[in-house]
Short mmCIF file of C-alpha atoms in Angstrom, two decimals:
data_model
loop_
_atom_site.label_atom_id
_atom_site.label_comp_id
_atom_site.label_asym_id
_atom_site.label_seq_id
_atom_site.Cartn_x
_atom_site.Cartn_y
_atom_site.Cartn_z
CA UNK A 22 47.47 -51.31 -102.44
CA UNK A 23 51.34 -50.76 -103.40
CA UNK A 24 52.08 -49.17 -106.58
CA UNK A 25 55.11 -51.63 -106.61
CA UNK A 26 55.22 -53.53 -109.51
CA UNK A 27 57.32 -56.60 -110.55
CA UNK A 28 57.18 -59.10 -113.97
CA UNK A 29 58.64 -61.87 -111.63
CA UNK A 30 55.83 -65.00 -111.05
CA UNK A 31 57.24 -66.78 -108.31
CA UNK A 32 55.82 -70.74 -108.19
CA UNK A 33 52.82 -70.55 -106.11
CA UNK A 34 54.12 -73.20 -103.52
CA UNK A 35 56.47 -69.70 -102.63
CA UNK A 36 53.53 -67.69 -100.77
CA UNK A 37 51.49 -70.80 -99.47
CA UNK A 38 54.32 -72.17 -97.80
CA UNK A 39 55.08 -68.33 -96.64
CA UNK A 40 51.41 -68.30 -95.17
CA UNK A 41 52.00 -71.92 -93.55
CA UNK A 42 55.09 -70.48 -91.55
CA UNK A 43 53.49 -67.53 -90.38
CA UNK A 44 50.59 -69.54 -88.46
CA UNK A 45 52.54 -72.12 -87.48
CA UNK A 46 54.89 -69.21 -85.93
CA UNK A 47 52.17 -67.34 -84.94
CA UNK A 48 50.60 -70.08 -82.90
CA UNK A 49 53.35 -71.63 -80.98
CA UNK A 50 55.30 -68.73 -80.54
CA UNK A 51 52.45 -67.45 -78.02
CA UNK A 52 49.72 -69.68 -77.15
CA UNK A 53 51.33 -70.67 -73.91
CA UNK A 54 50.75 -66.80 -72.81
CA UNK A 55 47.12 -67.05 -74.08
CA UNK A 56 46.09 -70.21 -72.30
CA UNK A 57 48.29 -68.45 -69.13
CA UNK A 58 46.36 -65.33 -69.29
CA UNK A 59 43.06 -66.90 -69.16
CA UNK A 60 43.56 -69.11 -66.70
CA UNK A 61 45.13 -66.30 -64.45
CA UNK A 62 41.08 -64.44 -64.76
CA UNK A 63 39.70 -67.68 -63.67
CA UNK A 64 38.98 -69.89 -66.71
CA UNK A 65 39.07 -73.69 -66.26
CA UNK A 66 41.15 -75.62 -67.88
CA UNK A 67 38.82 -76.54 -70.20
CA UNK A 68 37.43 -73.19 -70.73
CA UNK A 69 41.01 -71.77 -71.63
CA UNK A 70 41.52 -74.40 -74.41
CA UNK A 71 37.98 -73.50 -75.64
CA UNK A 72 39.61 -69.69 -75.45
CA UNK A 73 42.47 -70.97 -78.02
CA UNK A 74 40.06 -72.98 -80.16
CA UNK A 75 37.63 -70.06 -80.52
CA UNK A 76 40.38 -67.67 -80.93
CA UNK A 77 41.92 -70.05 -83.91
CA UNK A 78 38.79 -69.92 -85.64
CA UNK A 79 37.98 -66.66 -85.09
CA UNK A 80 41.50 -65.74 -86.92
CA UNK A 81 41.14 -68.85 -89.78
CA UNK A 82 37.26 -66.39 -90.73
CA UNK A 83 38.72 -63.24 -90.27
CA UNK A 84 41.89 -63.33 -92.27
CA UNK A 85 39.91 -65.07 -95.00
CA UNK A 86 37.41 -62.29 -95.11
CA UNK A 87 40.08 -59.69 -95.38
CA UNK A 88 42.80 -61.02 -97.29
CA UNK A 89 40.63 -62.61 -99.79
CA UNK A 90 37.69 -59.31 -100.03
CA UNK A 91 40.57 -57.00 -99.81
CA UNK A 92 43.43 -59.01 -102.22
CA UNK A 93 45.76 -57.76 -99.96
CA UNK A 94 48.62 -60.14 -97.27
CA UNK A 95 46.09 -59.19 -94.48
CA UNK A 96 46.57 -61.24 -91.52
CA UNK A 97 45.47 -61.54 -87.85
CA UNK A 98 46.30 -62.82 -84.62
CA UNK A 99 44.96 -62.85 -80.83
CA UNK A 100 46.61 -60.23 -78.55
CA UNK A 101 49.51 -61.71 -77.29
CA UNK A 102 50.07 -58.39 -75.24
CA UNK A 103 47.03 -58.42 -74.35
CA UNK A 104 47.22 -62.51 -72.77
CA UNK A 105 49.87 -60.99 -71.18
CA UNK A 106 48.35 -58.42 -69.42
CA UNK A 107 45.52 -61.09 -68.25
CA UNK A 108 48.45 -63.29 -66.65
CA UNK A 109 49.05 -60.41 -64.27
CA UNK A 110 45.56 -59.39 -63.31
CA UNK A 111 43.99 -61.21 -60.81
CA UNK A 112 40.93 -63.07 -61.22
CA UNK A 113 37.99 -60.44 -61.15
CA UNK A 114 35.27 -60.62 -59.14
CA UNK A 115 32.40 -62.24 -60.87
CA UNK A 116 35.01 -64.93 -61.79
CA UNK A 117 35.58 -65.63 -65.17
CA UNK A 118 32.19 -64.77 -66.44
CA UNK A 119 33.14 -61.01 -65.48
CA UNK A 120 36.43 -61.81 -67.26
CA UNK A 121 34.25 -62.74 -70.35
CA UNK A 122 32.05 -59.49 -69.93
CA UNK A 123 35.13 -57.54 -70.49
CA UNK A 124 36.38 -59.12 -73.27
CA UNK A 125 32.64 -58.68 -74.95
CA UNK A 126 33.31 -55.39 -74.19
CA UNK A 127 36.57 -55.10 -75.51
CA UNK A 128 35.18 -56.62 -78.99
CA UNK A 129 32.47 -53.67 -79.13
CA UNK A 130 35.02 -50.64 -78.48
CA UNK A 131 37.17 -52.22 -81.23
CA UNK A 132 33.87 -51.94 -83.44
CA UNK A 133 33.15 -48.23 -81.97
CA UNK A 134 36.68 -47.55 -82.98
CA UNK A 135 35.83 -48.39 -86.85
CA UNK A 136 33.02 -46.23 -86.43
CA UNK A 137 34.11 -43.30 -84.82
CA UNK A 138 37.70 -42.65 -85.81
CA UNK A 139 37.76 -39.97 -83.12
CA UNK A 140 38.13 -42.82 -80.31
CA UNK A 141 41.45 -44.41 -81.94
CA UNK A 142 42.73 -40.97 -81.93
CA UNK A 143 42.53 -40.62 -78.51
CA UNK A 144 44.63 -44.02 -78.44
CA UNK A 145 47.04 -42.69 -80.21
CA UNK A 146 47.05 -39.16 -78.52
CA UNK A 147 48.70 -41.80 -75.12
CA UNK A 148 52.37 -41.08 -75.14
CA UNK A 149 54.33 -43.85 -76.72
CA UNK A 150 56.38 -44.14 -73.50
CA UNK A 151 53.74 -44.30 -70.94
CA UNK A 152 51.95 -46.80 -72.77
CA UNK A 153 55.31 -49.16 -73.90
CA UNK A 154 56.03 -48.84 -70.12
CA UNK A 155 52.66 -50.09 -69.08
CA UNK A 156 53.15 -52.97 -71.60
CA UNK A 157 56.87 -53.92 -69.93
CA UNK A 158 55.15 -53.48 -66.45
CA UNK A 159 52.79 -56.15 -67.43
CA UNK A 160 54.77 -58.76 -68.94
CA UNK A 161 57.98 -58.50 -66.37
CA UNK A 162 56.08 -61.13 -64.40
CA UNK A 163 55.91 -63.66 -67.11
CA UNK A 164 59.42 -62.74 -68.01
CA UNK A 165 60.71 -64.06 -64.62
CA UNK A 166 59.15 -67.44 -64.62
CA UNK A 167 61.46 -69.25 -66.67
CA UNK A 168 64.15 -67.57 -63.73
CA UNK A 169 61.31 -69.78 -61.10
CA UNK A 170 61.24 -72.23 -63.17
CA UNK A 171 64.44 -73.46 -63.34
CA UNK A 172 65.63 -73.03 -59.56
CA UNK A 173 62.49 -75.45 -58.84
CA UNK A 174 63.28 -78.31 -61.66
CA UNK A 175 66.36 -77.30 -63.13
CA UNK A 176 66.35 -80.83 -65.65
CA UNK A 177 63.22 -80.41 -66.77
CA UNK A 178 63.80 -76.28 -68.07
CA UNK A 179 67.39 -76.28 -68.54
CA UNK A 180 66.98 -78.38 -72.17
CA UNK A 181 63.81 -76.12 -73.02
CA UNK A 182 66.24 -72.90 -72.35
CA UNK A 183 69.10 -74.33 -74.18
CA UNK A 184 67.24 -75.18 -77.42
CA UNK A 185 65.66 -71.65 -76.75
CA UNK A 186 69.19 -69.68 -76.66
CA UNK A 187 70.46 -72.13 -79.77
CA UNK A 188 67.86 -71.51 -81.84
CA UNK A 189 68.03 -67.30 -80.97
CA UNK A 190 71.73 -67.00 -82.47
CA UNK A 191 70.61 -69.18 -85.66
CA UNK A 192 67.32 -68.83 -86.44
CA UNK A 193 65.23 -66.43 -84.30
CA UNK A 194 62.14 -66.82 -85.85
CA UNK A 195 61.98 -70.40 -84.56
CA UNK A 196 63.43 -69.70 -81.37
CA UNK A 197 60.59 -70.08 -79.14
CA UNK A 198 58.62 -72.76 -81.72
CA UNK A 199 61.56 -75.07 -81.02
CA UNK A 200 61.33 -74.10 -77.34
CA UNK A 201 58.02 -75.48 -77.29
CA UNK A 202 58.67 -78.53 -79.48
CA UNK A 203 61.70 -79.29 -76.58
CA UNK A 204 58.98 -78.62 -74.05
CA UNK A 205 56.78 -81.50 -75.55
CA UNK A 206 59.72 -83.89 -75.79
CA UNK A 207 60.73 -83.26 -71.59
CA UNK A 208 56.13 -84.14 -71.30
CA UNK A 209 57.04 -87.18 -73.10
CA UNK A 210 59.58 -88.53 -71.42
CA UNK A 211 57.70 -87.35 -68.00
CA UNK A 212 54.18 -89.23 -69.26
CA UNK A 213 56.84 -92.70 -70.39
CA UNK A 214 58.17 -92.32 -66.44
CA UNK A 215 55.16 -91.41 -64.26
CA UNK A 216 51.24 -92.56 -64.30
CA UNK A 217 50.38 -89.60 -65.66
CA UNK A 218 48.36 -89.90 -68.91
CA UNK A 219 46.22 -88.09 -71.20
CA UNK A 220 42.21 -89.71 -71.78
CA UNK A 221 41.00 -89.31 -75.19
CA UNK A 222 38.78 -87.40 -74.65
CA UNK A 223 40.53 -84.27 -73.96
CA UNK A 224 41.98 -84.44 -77.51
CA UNK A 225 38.61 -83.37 -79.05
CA UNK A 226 38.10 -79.73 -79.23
CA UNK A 227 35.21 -77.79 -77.41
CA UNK A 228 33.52 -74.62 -76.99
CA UNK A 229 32.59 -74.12 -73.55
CA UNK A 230 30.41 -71.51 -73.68
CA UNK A 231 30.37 -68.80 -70.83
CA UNK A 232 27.47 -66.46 -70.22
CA UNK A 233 28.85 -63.13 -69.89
CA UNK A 234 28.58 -60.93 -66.75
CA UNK A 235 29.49 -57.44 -66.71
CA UNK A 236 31.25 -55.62 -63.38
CA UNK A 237 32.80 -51.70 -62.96
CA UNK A 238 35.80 -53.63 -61.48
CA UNK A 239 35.89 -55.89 -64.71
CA UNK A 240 35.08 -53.23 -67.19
CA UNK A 241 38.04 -50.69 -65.91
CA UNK A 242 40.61 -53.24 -64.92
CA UNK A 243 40.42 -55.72 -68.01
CA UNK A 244 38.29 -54.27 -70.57
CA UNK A 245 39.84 -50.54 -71.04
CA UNK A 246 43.60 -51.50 -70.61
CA UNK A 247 43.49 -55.05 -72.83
CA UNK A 248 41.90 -52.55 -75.42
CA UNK A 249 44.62 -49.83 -75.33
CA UNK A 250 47.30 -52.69 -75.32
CA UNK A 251 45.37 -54.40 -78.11
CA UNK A 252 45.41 -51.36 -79.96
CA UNK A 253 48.35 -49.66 -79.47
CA UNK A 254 50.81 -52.91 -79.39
CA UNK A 255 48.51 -54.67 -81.92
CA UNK A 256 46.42 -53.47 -84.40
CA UNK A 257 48.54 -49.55 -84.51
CA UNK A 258 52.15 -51.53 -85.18
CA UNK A 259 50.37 -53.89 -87.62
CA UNK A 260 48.98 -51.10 -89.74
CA UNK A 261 52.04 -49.74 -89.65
CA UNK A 262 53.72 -53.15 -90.97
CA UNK A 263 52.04 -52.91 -93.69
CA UNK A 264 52.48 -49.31 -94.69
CA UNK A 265 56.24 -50.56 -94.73
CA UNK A 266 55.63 -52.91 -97.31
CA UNK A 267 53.43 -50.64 -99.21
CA UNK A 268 49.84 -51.74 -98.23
CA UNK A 269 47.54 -49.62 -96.95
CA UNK A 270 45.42 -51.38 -94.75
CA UNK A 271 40.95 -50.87 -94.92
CA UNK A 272 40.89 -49.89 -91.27
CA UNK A 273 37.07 -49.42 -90.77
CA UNK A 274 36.52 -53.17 -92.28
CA UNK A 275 39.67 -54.45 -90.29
CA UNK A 276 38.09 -52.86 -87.04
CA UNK A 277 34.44 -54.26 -87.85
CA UNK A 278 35.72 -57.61 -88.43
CA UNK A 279 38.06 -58.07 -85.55
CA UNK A 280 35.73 -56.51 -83.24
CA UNK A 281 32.94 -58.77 -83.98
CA UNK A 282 34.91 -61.69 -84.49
CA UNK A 283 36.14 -60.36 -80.15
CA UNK A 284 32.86 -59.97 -79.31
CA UNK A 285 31.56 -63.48 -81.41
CA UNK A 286 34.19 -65.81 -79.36
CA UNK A 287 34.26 -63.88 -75.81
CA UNK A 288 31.72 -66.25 -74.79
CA UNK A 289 33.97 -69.08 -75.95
CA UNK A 290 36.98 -67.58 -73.67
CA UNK A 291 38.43 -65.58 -76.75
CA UNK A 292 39.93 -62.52 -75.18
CA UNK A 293 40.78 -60.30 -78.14
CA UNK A 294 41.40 -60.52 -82.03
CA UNK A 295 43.16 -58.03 -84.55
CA UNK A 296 45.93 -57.37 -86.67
CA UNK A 297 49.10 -58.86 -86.68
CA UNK A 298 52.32 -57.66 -86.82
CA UNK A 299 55.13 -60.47 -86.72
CA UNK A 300 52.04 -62.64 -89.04
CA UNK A 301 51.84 -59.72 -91.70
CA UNK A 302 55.72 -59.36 -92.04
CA UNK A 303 55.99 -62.91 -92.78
CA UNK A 304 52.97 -63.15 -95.62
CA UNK A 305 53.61 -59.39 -97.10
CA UNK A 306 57.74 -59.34 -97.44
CA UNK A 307 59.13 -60.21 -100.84
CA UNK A 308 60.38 -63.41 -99.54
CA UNK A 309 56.80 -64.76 -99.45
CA UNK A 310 56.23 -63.70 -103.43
CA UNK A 311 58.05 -61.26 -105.29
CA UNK A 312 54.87 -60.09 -106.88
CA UNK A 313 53.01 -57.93 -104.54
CA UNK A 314 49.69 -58.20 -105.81
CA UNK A 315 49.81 -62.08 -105.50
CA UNK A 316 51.46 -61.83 -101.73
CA UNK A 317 47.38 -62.07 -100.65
CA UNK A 318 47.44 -66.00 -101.16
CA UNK A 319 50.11 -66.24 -98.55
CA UNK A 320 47.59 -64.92 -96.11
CA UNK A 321 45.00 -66.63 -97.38
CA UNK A 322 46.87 -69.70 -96.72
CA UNK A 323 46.89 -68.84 -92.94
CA UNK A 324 43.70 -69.25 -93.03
CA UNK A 325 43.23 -72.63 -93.37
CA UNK A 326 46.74 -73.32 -91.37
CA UNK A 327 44.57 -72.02 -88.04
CA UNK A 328 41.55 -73.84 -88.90
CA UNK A 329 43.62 -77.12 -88.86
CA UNK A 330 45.41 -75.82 -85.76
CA UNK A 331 42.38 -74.99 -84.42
CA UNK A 332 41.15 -78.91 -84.21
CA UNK A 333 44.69 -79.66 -82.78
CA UNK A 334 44.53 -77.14 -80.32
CA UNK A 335 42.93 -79.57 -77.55
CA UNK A 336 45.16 -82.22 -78.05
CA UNK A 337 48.12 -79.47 -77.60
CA UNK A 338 46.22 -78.44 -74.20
CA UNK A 339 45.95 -81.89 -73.40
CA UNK A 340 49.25 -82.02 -73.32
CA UNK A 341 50.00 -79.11 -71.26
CA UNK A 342 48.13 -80.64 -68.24
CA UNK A 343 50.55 -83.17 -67.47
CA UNK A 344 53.73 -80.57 -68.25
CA UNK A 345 56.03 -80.57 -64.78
CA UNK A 346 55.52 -77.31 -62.93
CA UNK A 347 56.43 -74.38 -64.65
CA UNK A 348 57.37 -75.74 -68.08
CA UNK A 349 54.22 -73.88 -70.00
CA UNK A 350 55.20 -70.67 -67.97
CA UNK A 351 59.17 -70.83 -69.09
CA UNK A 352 58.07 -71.08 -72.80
CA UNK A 353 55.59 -68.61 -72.07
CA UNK A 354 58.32 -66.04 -70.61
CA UNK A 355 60.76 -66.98 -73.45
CA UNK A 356 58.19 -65.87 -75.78
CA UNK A 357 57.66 -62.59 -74.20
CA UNK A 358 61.99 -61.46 -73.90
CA UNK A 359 61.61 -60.05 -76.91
CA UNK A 360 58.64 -57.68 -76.22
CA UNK A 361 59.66 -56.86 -72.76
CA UNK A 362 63.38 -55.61 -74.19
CA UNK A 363 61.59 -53.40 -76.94
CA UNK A 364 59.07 -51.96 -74.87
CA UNK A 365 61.86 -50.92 -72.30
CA UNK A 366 63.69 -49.27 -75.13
CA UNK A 367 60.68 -47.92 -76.34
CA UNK A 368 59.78 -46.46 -73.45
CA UNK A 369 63.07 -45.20 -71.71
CA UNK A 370 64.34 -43.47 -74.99
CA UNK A 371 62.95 -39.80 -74.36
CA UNK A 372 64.89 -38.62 -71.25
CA UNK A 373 61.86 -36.05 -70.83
CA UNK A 374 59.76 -38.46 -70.20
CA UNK A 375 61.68 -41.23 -68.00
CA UNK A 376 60.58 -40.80 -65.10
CA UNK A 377 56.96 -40.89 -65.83
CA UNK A 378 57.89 -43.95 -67.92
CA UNK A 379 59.77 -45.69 -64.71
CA UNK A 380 56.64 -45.00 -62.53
CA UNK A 381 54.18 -46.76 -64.79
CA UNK A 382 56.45 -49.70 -65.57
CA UNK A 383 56.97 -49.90 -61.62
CA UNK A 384 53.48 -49.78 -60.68
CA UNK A 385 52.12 -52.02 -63.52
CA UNK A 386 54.87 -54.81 -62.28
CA UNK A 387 53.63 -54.54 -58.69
CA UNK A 388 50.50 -56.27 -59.78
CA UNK A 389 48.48 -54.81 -56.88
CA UNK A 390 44.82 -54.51 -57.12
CA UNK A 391 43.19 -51.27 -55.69
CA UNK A 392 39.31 -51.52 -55.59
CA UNK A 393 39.09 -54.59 -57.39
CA UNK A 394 41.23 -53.04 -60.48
CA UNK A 395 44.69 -54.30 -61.24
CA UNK A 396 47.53 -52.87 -62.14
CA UNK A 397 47.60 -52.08 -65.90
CA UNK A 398 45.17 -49.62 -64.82
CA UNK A 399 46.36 -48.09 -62.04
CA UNK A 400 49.79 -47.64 -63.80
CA UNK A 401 48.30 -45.94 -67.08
CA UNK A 402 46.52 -43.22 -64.56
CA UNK A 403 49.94 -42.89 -62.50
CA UNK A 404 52.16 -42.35 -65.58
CA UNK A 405 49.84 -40.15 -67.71
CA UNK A 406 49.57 -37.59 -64.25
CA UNK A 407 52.90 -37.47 -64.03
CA UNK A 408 53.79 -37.28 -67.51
CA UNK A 409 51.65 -34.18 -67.63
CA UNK A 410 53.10 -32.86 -64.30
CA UNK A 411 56.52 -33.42 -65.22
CA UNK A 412 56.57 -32.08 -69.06
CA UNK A 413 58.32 -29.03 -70.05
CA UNK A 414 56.59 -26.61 -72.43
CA UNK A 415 58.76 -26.59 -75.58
CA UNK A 416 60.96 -23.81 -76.55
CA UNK A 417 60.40 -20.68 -78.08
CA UNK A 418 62.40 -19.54 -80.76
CA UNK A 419 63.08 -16.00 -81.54
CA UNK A 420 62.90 -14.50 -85.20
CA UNK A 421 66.48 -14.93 -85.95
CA UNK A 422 65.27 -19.03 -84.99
CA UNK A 423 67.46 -18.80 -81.66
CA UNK A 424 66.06 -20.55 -78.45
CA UNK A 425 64.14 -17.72 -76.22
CA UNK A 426 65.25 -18.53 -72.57
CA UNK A 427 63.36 -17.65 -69.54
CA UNK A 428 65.03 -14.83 -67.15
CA UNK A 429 66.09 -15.99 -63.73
CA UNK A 430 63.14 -15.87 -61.26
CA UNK A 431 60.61 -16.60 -63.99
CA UNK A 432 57.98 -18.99 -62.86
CA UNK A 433 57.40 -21.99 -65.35
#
């Protein structure tokens, strides 16, 4: 916990309305990538918006667990990097059952990871660039669409863009919310000027249970790189959030409970659960309560902000189904400018390392699939062999601290 101290008591309408913001952020700045991803591996459309209504619920238990337990501004979200990663990976074979496998699978390294601190290491020990460039690789494609998009019904995007690039110069946080909240208005005036039409039905929430089935192809090409994205563009930064602000985070529970909680709604078409980042910024800066032992309500008031958004999550889907073609995929690309641009800096920074950087990002936005395994894989492999082949030993110094340099004719 932070050793920070403060004698100012903020009203407590300060952090709950600081927790409300940060799910209502947190869900419609991204669920247009989850409910992409998942239907890019083969869910139904039905089966992806039991994915977001699982995942919802999934994050309303777990943050309440945590933040509550723990009295600390502890909150989760579902791996946005990771949805991403699933919208460029073909659909598996198996289907989406093998898609479901993975993420089961996915929930119980997460666990392992709590347990045996030794495999989070080895996370960790992946070069920041190799793995930021993986992460660029893999959202490029969703970063173009909007570019699609609007050459193929430029009046339906152009307002959603607009709003979008508005909102960006005056209030960034709400940049892509508003996006979305444009996107619903260009549906409405679409559903008021076509038969299209949305039953009643499909505003009730479901969980359409999948029975998991487990593949090599499934298990290398989904499982192992949505866990190294979850992990190191997830739950790594999040922790790190935190540390910012002065918490330190229980990272044995957090992995336990977000693990399970991956493994509990896989079945459901949850792909992955953990800590937040952008969420835990919101609930744990001074702006949410200037007391930071009392900044824990404002994540425990996310809690029950996903549970309701978890019951409105169908009709939201609902809505989606009669959106004009790529409308949900702009929004979804808008959402993902930001992450593309820092993992490109991230990744290009060290000049050592650039062009084992350029080579993953390349081959992870090729989007082939060798042997049934896409991409994200195949790009991780690529960069980390020639990261190693390419890397220079570092440089000796001599006593007086000077650089030792190799004689002509010396063999590396």
């Amino acid at each position: 916990m932070t050793s920070e101290t403060t004698t100012v008591r903020a009203p407590l309408s300060q952090p709950i309305t600081a927790g409300v913001v940060a799910a209502l952020v947190g869900f419609t700045s991204s669920f247009a990538v989850v409910l992409t991803g998942l239907r890019a591996v083969g869910a139904s459309a039905e089966e992806a918006a039991s994915g977001l209504f699982a995942l919802c619920l999934a994050m309303a238990i777990g943050i309440a667990l945590l933040a509550v337990r723990y009295r600390m501004p502890i909150t989760l979200a579902w791996s946005t990097p990771g949805a991403a990663l699933l919208a460029g990976t073909a659909t598996p074979d198996g289907g989406f059952p093998a898609a479901v496998g993975a993420f089961v699978l996915v929930g119980v390294m997460v666990v392992a990871t709590g347990l045996w601190p030794r495999l989070g290491a080895l996370v960790q020990a992946i070069p920041t660039p190799i793995a930021q460039a993986m992460l660029a690789g893999i959202v490029l494609p969703l970063c173009l669409e909007p570019v699609h998009a609007f050459a193929d019904e430029p009046l339906a995007i152009a307002p959603v863009v607009l709003v979008w690039l508005i909102l960006s110069r005056y209030a960034k946080r709400w940049a892509v919310p508003a996006a979305f909240a444009t996107a619903a208005v260009v549906i409405a005036v679409v559903m008021m000027t076509s038969d299209k039409s949305i039953s009643g039905d499909s505003l009730i929430p479901r969980l359409d249970l999948v029975a998991p089935q487990w593949s090599w192809q499934a298990c290398i090409g989904i499982a192992l790189p949505l866990y190294i994205v979850t992990m190191a563009s997830q739950n790594l930064p999040g922790t790190a959030v935190m540390s910012s602000f002065g918490y330190r985070i229980p990272w044995q529970p957090s992995m336990l409970v977000t693990g399970a909680l991956t493994s509990m709604v896989a079945p459901a078409g949850g792909h992955a659960v953990n800590l937040s980042a952008i969420s835990a910024a919101l609930a744990a800066a001074p702006a949410a309560e200037p007391n930071p032992r009392r900044r824990w309500i404002a994540a425990a008031t996310v809690s029950p902000a996903y549970l309701i958004l978890a019951f409105s999550s169908a009709a939201v889907v609902a809505l989606i189904t009669v959106a004009p073609a790529g409308l949900v995929e702009t929004v979804a690309g808008l959402a993902l400018l930001d992450t593309l641009a820092g993992s490109l800096a991230a990744s290009l920074r060290d000049e050592n390392s650039r062009t084992a950087a350029v080579l993953t990002f390349v081959v992870a936005a090729a989007g082939v699939t060798v042997a049934g395994i896409g991409s994200a894989f195949w790009a991780l492999i690529a960069g980390l062999v020639v990261y190693v082949a390419l890397r220079k030993p570092p440089e000796k110094t001599s006593p007086q601290g000077e650089p030792q340099t190799r004689a002509p004719g010396v063999a590396e």
